CSV table of C-alpha atoms in Angstrom, one decimal:
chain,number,residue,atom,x,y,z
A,151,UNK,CA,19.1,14.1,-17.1
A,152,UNK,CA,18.6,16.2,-14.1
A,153,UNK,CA,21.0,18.6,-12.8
A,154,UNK,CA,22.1,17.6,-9.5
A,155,UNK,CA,23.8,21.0,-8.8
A,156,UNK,CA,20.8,23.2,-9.7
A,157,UNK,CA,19.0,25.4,-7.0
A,158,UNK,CA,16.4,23.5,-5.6
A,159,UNK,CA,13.9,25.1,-3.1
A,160,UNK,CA,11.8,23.2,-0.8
A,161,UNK,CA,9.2,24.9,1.7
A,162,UNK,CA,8.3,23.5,4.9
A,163,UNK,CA,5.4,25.1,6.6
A,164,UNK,CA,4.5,24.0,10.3
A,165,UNK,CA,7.4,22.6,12.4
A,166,UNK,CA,6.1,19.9,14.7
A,167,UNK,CA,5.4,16.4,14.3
A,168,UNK,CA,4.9,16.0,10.4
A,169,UNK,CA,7.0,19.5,9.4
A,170,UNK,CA,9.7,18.2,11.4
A,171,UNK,CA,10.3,15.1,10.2
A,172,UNK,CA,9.6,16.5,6.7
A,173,UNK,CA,12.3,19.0,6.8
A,174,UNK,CA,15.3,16.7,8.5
A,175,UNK,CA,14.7,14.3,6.0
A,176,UNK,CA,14.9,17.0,3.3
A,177,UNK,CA,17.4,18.8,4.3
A,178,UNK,CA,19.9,15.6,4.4
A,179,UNK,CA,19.5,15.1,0.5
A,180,UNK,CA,21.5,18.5,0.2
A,181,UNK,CA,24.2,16.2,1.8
A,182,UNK,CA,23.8,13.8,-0.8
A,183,UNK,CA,24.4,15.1,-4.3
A,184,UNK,CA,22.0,18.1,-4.5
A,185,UNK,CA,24.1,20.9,-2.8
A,186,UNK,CA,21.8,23.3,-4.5
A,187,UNK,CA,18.6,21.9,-2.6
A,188,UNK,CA,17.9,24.3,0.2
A,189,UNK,CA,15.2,23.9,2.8
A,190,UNK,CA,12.9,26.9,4.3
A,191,UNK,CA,11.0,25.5,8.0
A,192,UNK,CA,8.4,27.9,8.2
A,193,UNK,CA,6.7,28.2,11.8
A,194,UNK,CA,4.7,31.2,13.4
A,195,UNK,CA,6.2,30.3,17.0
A,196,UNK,CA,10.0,30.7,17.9
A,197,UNK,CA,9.9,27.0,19.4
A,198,UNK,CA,8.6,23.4,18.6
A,199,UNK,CA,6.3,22.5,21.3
A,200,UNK,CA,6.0,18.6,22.0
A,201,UNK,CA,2.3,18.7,22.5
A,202,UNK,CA,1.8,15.3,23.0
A,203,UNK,CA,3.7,15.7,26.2
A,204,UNK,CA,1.4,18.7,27.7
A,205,UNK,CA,-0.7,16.4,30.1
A,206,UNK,CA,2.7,16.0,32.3
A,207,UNK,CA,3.6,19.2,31.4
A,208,UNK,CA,0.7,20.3,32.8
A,209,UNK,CA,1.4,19.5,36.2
A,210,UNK,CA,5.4,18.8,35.9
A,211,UNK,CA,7.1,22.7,35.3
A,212,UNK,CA,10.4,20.5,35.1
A,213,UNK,CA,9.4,18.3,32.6
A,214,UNK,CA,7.3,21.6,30.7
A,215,UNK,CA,11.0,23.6,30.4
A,216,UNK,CA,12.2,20.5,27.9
A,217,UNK,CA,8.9,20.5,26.4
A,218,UNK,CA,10.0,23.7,24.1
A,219,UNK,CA,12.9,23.4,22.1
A,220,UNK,CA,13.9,26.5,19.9
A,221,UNK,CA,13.5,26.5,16.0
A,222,UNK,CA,16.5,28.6,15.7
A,223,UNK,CA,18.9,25.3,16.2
A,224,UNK,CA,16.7,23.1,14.0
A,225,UNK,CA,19.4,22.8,11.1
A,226,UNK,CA,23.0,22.2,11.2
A,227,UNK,CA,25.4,25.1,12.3
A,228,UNK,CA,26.5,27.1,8.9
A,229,UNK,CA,24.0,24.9,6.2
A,230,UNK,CA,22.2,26.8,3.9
A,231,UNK,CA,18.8,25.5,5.5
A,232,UNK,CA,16.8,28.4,6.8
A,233,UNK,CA,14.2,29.0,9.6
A,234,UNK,CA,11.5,32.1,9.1
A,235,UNK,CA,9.5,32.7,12.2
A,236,UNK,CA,5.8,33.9,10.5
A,237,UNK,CA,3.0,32.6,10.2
A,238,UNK,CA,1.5,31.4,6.1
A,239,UNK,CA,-0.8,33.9,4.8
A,240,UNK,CA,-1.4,32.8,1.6
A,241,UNK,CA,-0.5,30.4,-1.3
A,242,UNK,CA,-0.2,32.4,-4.3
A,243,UNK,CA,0.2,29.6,-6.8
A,244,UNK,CA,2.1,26.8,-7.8
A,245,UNK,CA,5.6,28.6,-6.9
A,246,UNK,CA,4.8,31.4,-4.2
A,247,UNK,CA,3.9,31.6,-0.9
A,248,UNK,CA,3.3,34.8,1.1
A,249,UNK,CA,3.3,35.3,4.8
A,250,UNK,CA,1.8,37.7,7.6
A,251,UNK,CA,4.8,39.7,7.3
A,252,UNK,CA,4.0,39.8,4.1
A,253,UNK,CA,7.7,38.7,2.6
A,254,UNK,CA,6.7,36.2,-0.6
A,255,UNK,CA,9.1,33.2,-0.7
A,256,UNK,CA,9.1,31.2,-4.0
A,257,UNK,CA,9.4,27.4,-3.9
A,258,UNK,CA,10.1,24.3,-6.2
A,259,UNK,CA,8.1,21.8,-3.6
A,260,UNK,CA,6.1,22.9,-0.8
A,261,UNK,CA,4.9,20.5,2.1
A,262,UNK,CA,2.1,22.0,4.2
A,263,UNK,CA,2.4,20.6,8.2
A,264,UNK,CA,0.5,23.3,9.8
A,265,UNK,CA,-1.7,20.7,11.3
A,266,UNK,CA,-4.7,20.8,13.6
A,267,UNK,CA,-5.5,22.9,16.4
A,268,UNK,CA,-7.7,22.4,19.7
A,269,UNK,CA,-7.8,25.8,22.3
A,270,UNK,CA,-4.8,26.8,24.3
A,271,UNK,CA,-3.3,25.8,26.5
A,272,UNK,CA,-3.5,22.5,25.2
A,273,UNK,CA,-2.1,23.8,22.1
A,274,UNK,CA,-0.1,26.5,23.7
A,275,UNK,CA,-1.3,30.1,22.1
A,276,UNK,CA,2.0,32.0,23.1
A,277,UNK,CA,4.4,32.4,20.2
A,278,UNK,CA,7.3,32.3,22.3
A,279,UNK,CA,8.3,29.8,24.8
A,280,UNK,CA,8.3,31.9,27.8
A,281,UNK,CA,4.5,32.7,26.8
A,282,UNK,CA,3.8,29.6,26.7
A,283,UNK,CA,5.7,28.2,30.0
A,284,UNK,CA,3.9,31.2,31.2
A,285,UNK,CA,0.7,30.0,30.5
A,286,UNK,CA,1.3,26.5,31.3
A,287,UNK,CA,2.1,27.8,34.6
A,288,UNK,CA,-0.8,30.2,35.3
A,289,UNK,CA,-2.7,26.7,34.9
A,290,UNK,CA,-0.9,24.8,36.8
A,291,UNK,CA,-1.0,27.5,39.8
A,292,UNK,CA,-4.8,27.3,39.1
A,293,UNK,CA,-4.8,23.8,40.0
A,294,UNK,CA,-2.4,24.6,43.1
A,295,UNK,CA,-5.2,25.8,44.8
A,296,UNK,CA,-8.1,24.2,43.4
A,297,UNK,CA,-10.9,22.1,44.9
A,298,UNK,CA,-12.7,21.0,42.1
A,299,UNK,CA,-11.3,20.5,38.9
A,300,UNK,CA,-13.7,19.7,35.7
A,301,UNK,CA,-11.8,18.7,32.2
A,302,UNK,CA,-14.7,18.8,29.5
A,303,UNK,CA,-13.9,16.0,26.7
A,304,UNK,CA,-13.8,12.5,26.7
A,305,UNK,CA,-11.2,12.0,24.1
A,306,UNK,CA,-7.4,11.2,24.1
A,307,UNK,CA,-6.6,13.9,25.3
A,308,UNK,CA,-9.2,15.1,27.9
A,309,UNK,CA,-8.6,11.3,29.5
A,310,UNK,CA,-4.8,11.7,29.3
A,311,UNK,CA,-4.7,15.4,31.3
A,312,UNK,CA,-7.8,13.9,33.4
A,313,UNK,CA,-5.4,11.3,34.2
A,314,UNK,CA,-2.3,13.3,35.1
A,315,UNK,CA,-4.3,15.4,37.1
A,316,UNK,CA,-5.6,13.1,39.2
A,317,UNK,CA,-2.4,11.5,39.8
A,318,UNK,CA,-0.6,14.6,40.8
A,319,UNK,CA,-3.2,16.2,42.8
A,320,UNK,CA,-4.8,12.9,44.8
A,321,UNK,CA,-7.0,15.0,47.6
A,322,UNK,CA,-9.1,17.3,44.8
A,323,UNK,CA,-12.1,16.5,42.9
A,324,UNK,CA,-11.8,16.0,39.3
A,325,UNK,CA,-14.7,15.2,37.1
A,326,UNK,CA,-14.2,14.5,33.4
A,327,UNK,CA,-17.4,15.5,31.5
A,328,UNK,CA,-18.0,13.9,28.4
A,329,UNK,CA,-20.9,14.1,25.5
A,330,UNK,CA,-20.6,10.8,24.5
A,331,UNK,CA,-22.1,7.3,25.4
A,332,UNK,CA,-18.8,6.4,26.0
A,333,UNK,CA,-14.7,7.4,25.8
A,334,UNK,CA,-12.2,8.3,23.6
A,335,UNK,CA,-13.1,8.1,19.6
A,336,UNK,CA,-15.3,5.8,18.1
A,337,UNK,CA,-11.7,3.5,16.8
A,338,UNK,CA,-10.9,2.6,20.3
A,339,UNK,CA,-13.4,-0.9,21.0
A,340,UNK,CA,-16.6,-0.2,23.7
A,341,UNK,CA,-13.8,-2.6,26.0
A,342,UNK,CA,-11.0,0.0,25.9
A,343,UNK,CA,-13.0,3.2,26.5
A,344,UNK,CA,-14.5,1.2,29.5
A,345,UNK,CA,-11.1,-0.2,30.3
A,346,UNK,CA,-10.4,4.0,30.3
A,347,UNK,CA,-13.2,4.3,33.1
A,348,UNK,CA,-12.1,2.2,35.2
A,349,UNK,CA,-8.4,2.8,35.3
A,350,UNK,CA,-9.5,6.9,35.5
A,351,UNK,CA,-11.8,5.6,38.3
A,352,UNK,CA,-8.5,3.3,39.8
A,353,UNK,CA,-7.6,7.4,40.0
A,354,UNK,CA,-10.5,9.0,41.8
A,355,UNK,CA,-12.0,10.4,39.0
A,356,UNK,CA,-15.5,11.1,38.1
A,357,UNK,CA,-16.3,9.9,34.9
A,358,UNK,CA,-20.1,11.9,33.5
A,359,UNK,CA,-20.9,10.4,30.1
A,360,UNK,CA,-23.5,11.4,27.9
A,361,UNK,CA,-23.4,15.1,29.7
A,362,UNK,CA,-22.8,18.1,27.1
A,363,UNK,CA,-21.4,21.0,29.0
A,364,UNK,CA,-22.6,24.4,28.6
A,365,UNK,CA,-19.4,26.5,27.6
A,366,UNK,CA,-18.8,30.3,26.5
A,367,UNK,CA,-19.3,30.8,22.8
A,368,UNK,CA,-15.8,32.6,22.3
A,369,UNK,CA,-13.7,30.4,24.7
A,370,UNK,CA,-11.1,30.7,22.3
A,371,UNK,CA,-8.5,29.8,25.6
A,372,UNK,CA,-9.9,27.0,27.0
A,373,UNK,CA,-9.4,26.8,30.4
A,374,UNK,CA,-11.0,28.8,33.2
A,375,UNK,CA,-9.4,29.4,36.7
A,376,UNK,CA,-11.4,30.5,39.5
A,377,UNK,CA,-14.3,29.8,41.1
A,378,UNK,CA,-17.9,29.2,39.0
A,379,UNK,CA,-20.7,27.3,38.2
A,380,UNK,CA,-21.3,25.2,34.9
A,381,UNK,CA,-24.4,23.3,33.8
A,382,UNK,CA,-24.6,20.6,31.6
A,383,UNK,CA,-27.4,18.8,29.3
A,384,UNK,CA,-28.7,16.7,31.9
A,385,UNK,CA,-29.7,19.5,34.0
A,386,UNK,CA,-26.9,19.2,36.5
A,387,UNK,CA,-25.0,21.8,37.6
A,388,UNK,CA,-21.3,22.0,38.3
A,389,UNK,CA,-19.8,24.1,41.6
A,390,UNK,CA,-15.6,24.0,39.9
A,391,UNK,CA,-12.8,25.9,40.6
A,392,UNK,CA,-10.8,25.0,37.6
A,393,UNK,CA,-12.0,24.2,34.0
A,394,UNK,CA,-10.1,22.9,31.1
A,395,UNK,CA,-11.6,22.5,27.8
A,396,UNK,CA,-10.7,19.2,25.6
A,397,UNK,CA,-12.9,19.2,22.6
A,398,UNK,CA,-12.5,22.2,19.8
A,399,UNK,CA,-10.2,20.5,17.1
A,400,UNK,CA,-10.0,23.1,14.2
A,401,UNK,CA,-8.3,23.0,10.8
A,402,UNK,CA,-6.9,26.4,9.9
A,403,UNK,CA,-6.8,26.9,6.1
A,404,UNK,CA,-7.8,29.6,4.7
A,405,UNK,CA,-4.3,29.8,2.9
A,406,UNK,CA,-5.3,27.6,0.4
A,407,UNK,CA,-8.2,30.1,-1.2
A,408,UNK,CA,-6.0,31.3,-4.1
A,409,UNK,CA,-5.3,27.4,-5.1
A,410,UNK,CA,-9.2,26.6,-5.3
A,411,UNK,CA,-9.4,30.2,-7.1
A,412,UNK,CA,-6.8,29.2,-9.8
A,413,UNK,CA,-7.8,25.4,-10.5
A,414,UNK,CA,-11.6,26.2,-10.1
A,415,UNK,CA,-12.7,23.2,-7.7
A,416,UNK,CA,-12.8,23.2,-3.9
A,417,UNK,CA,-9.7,21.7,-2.6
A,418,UNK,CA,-10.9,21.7,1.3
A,419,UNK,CA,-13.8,19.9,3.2
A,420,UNK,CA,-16.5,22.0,3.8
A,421,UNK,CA,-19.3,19.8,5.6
A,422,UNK,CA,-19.4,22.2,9.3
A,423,UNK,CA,-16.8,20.7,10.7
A,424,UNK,CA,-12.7,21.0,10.5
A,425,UNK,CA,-11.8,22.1,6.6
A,426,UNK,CA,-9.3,19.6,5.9
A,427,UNK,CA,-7.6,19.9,3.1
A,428,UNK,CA,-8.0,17.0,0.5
A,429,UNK,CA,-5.0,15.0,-0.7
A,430,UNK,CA,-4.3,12.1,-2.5
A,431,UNK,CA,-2.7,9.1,-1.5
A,432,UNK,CA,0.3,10.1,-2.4
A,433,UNK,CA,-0.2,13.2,0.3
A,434,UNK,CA,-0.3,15.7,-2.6
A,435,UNK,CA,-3.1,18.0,-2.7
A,436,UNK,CA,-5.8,16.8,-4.6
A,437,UNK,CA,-5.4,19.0,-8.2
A,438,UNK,CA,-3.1,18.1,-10.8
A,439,UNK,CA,-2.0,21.8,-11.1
A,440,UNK,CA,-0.3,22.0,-8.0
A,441,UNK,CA,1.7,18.1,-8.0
A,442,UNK,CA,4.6,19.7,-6.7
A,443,UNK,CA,2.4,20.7,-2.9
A,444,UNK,CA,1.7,18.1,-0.3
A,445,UNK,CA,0.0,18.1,2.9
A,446,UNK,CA,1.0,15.8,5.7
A,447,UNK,CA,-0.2,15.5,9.3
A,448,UNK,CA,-3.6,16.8,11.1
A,449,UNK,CA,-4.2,19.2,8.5
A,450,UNK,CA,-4.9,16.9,5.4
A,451,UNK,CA,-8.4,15.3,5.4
A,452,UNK,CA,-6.8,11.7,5.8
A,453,UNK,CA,-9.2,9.5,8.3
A,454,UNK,CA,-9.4,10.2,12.5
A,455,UNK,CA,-7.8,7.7,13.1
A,456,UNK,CA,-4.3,8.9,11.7
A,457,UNK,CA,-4.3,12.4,13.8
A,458,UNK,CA,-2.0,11.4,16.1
A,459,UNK,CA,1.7,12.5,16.6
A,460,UNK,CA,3.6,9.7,15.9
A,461,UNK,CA,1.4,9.0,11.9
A,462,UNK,CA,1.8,13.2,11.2
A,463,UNK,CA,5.5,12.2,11.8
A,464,UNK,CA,5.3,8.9,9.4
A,465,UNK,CA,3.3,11.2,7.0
A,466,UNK,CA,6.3,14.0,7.0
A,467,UNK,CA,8.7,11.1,5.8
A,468,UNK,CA,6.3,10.0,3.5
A,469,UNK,CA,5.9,13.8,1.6
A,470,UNK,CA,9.9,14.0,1.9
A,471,UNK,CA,10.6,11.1,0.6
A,472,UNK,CA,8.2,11.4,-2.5
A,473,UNK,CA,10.0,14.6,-2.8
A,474,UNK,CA,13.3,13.5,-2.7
A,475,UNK,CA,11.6,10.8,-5.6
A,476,UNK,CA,10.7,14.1,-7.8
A,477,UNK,CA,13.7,15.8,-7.6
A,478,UNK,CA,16.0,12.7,-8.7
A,479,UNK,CA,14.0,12.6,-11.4
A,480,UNK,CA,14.3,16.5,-12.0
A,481,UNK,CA,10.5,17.4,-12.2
A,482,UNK,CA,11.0,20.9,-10.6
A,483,UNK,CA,12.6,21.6,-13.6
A,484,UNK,CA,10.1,20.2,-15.9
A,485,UNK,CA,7.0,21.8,-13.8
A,486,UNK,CA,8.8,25.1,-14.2
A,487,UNK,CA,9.4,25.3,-17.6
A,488,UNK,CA,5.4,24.5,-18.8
A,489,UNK,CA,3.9,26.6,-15.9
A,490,UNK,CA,6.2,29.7,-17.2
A,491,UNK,CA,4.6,29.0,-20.1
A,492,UNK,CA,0.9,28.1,-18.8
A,493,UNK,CA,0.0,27.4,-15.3
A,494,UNK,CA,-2.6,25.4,-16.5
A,495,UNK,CA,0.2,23.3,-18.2
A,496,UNK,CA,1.1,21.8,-14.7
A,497,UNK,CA,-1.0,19.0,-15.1
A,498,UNK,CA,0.9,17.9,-18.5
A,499,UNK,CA,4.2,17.2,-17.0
A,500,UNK,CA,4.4,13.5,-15.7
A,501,UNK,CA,4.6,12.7,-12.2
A,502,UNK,CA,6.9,9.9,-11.1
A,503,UNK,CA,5.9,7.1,-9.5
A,504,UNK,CA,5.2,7.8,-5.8
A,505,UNK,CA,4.5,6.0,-3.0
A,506,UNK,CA,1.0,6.2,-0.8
A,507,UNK,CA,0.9,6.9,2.9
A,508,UNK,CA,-0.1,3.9,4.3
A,509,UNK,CA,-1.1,3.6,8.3
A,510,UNK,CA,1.1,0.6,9.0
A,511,UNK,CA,0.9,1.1,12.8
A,512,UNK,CA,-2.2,-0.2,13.9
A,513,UNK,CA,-1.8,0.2,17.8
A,514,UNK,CA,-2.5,3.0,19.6
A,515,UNK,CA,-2.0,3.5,23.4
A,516,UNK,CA,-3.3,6.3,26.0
A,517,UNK,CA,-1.1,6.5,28.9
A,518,UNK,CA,-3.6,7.6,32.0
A,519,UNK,CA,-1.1,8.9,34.6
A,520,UNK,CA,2.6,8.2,35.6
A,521,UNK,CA,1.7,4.5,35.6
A,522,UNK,CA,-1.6,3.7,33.7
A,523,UNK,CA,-3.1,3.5,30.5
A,524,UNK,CA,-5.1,2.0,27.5
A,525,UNK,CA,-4.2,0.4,24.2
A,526,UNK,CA,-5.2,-1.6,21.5
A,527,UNK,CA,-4.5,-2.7,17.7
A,528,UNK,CA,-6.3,-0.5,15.6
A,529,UNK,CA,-7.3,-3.0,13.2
C-alpha cells in the first residue's frame, strides 16, 4: 500500500496554458491526503502572459497591463509549492532536471508545458513584464503613426491581430499577406477561411493570398517599425510602414537530448519542421524508461489541430490527473526503487491504467475584431 505521507515531488516546466492547469490541479492533491506531494512551476519569465489575448493587447495598453500576471502569487500564501524563475536546460534522466542557472532539481513526475513558440512580440521575448509591456508598446506606438501596416500570415493569429488592427486604427492601410490559396489552417472548411475574407474585408482590409513575402533570414523579432519596402513572390512590391510577422511556429527542445541518449531512439520529430516531442496517448513521452514524464500542450507532437490555448489547458488536466492516478497507486515509489537499481529497469514496473487525451471540443472560433469573427465544429 502506498504511503500517503511520503515526499512526493512533481515538476512543472512552462507556466501557461497547459503548465498552469497542470500545476493547480497538482498542487490541490497535497490538500487531499498527500501532504508530502510538493509541486515545483518552472518558467524562464517572472510572469504568465495570456497570449491568446495579444491581438487586443496589441492595440489596448489597458487591457495589455492585465495581460501579465506574476508567477510569484501562482500558489497559495505559506504552501510548500514552489516557483523557480529559469529556464530548462536539460533532462538528465528519469529523476533530474537541470536548468540555465545550472541548479539540478530531482523529481518523482515531471510534466513538460514549455509549448510552442512564434517571434516576439507575439510571443513576448521580454522575461519580465515591464519588458514585455515595453515591447508591446514600442509596437503599438509604431502603429500610432503608421500609414501602411502589413501583417505577414494568414493563420489564426495573423487574421485575429489583422483584425484588431483594423478595427482600432479605421483610416490606415492594412494588408494581410498570406502564402496560401486560402486562410487560416487547412481544419477550418474553404467556407470559413472565405467567411474570414470577407468579415476582414467588412474591416478595410486587404486580403493577398497566394503571395510569399520576402522577410530577413534572422528576424528573430518579428515586427518591423519604420518605413521600407518588401516584395513578395508575385513580383509585387510593398511601400509599409509597419510589419508584423505571423508565421515562424517553433518547437524548442533540445532538453530532451540526454533522454534519446539514455533509451537509444529518437524521442522528437525530426522531418524540417517544429521537433515535437512524441508522446503517447496517455501524454507520456513515448519510451517506457521515462513513464513517470509527460508532455502536454504545443510542445508534444499531438495533431495541428489541438495547438490552441484552451486543448494545451485540457491536456495540462489530462497529465495531472494521470499523475494524481500514479501516485494513488504509489508508482513513484516503485519506479524508484528498480531504476536505483537499473535505469533500464524503468520499463519493468507496471503502469496503471491511464486515461488518453482525447480532443472532445470540436469547435473552434477566431474572433476578428471587438465584434467579428469565424467558427466552426471541427469535426
Amino acid at each position: 500500500m502506498a504511503d500517503t505521507n511520503r515526499e512526493i515531488s512533481v515538476v512543472v516546466v512552462g507556466g501557461s496554458y497547459a503548465g498552469a492547469a497542470a500545476a493547480k490541479k497538482l498542487a490541490d492533491l497535497s490538500k487531499k491526503g498527500y501532504s508530502g506531494l510538493k509541486v515545483t512551476l518552472i518558467d524562464k519569465n517572472t510572469h504568465y502572459f495570456h497570449a491568446v489575448g495579444f491581438p487586443k493587447a496589441l492595440v489596448d495598453a489597458k487591457y495589455a497591463e492585465k495581460a501579465f500576471l506574476p508567477f510569484a502569487g501562482f500558489f497559495e500564501p505559506g504552501s510548500k509549492h514552489a516557483f523557480v524563475n529559469a529556464k530548462l536546460d536539460q533532462i538528465v534522466d528519469a529523476h533530474t532536471i537541470q536548468l540555465d542557472n545550472g541548479q539540478t532539481i530531482h523529481y518523482d513526475y515531471l510534466v513538460i508545458a514549455t509549448g510552442g513558440q512564434a517571434p516576439g512580440p507575439i510571443n513576448v521575448v521580454g522575461s519580465t513584464k515591464e519588458a514585455g509591456l515595453a515591447e508591446i508598446a514600442e509596437l503599438r506606438a509604431g502603429l500610432d503613426s503608421a500609414n501602411t501596416i502589413m501583417i505577414v500570415g494568414g493563420g489564426a493569429v495573423g487574421v485575429e491581430v489583422a483584425g484588431y488592427v483594423a478595427a482600432s486604427y479605421p483610416a490606415k492601410k492594412v494588408i494581410l499577406a498570406h502564402s496560401g490559396p486560402r486562410l487560416l489552417p487547412g481544419n477550418f472548411r474553404e467556407g470559413v477561411s472565405n467567411g474570414a475574407v470577407q468579415k476582414l474585408g467588412q474591416l478595410g482590409v486587404e486580403v493577398v493570398l497566394n503571395e510569399r513575402i520576402e522577410l530577413p533570414s534572422d528576424s528573430a523579432y518579428a515586427s518591423h517599425v519604420g518605413s521600407t519596402e518588401v516584395y513578395g513572390s508575385s513580383g509585387a512590391n510593398y511601400q509599409i510602414d509597419v510589419l508584423i510577422k505571423a508565421v515562424g511556429f517553433q518547437v524548442h527542445s533540445d532538453f530532451v537530448e540526454p533522454l534519446e541518449t539514455l533509451c537509444g531512439q529518437k524521442l522528437r520529430i525530426d522531418d524540417g519542421g517544429p521537433r515535437f516531442i512524441r508522446v503517447l496517448p496517455t501524454l507520456q513521452i513515448n519510451s517506457s524508461m521515462f513513464p513517470n514524464v509527460f508532455v502536454a500542450g504545443d510542445a508534444n507532437d499531438m495533431p495541428m489541430s489541438t495547438k490552441y490555448g484552451f486543448k494545451a489547458e485540457m491536456q495540462g488536466n489530462t497529465a495531472a490527473g494521470n499523475i494524481k492516478r500514479m501516485v494513488e497507486c504509489g508508482f513513484d515509489q516503485e519506479l524508484a526503487h528498480a531504476t536505483s537499481v537499473d535505469p533500464v529497469a524503468a520499463s519493468d514496473v507496471q503502469v496503471p491504467v491511464l486515461s488518453k487525451w482525447s480532443d472532445l471540443v470540436d469547435a473552434i472560433m477566431v474572433p476578428i475584431g471587438p465584434d467579428l469573427g469565424v467558427a466552426q465544429a471541427l469535426k
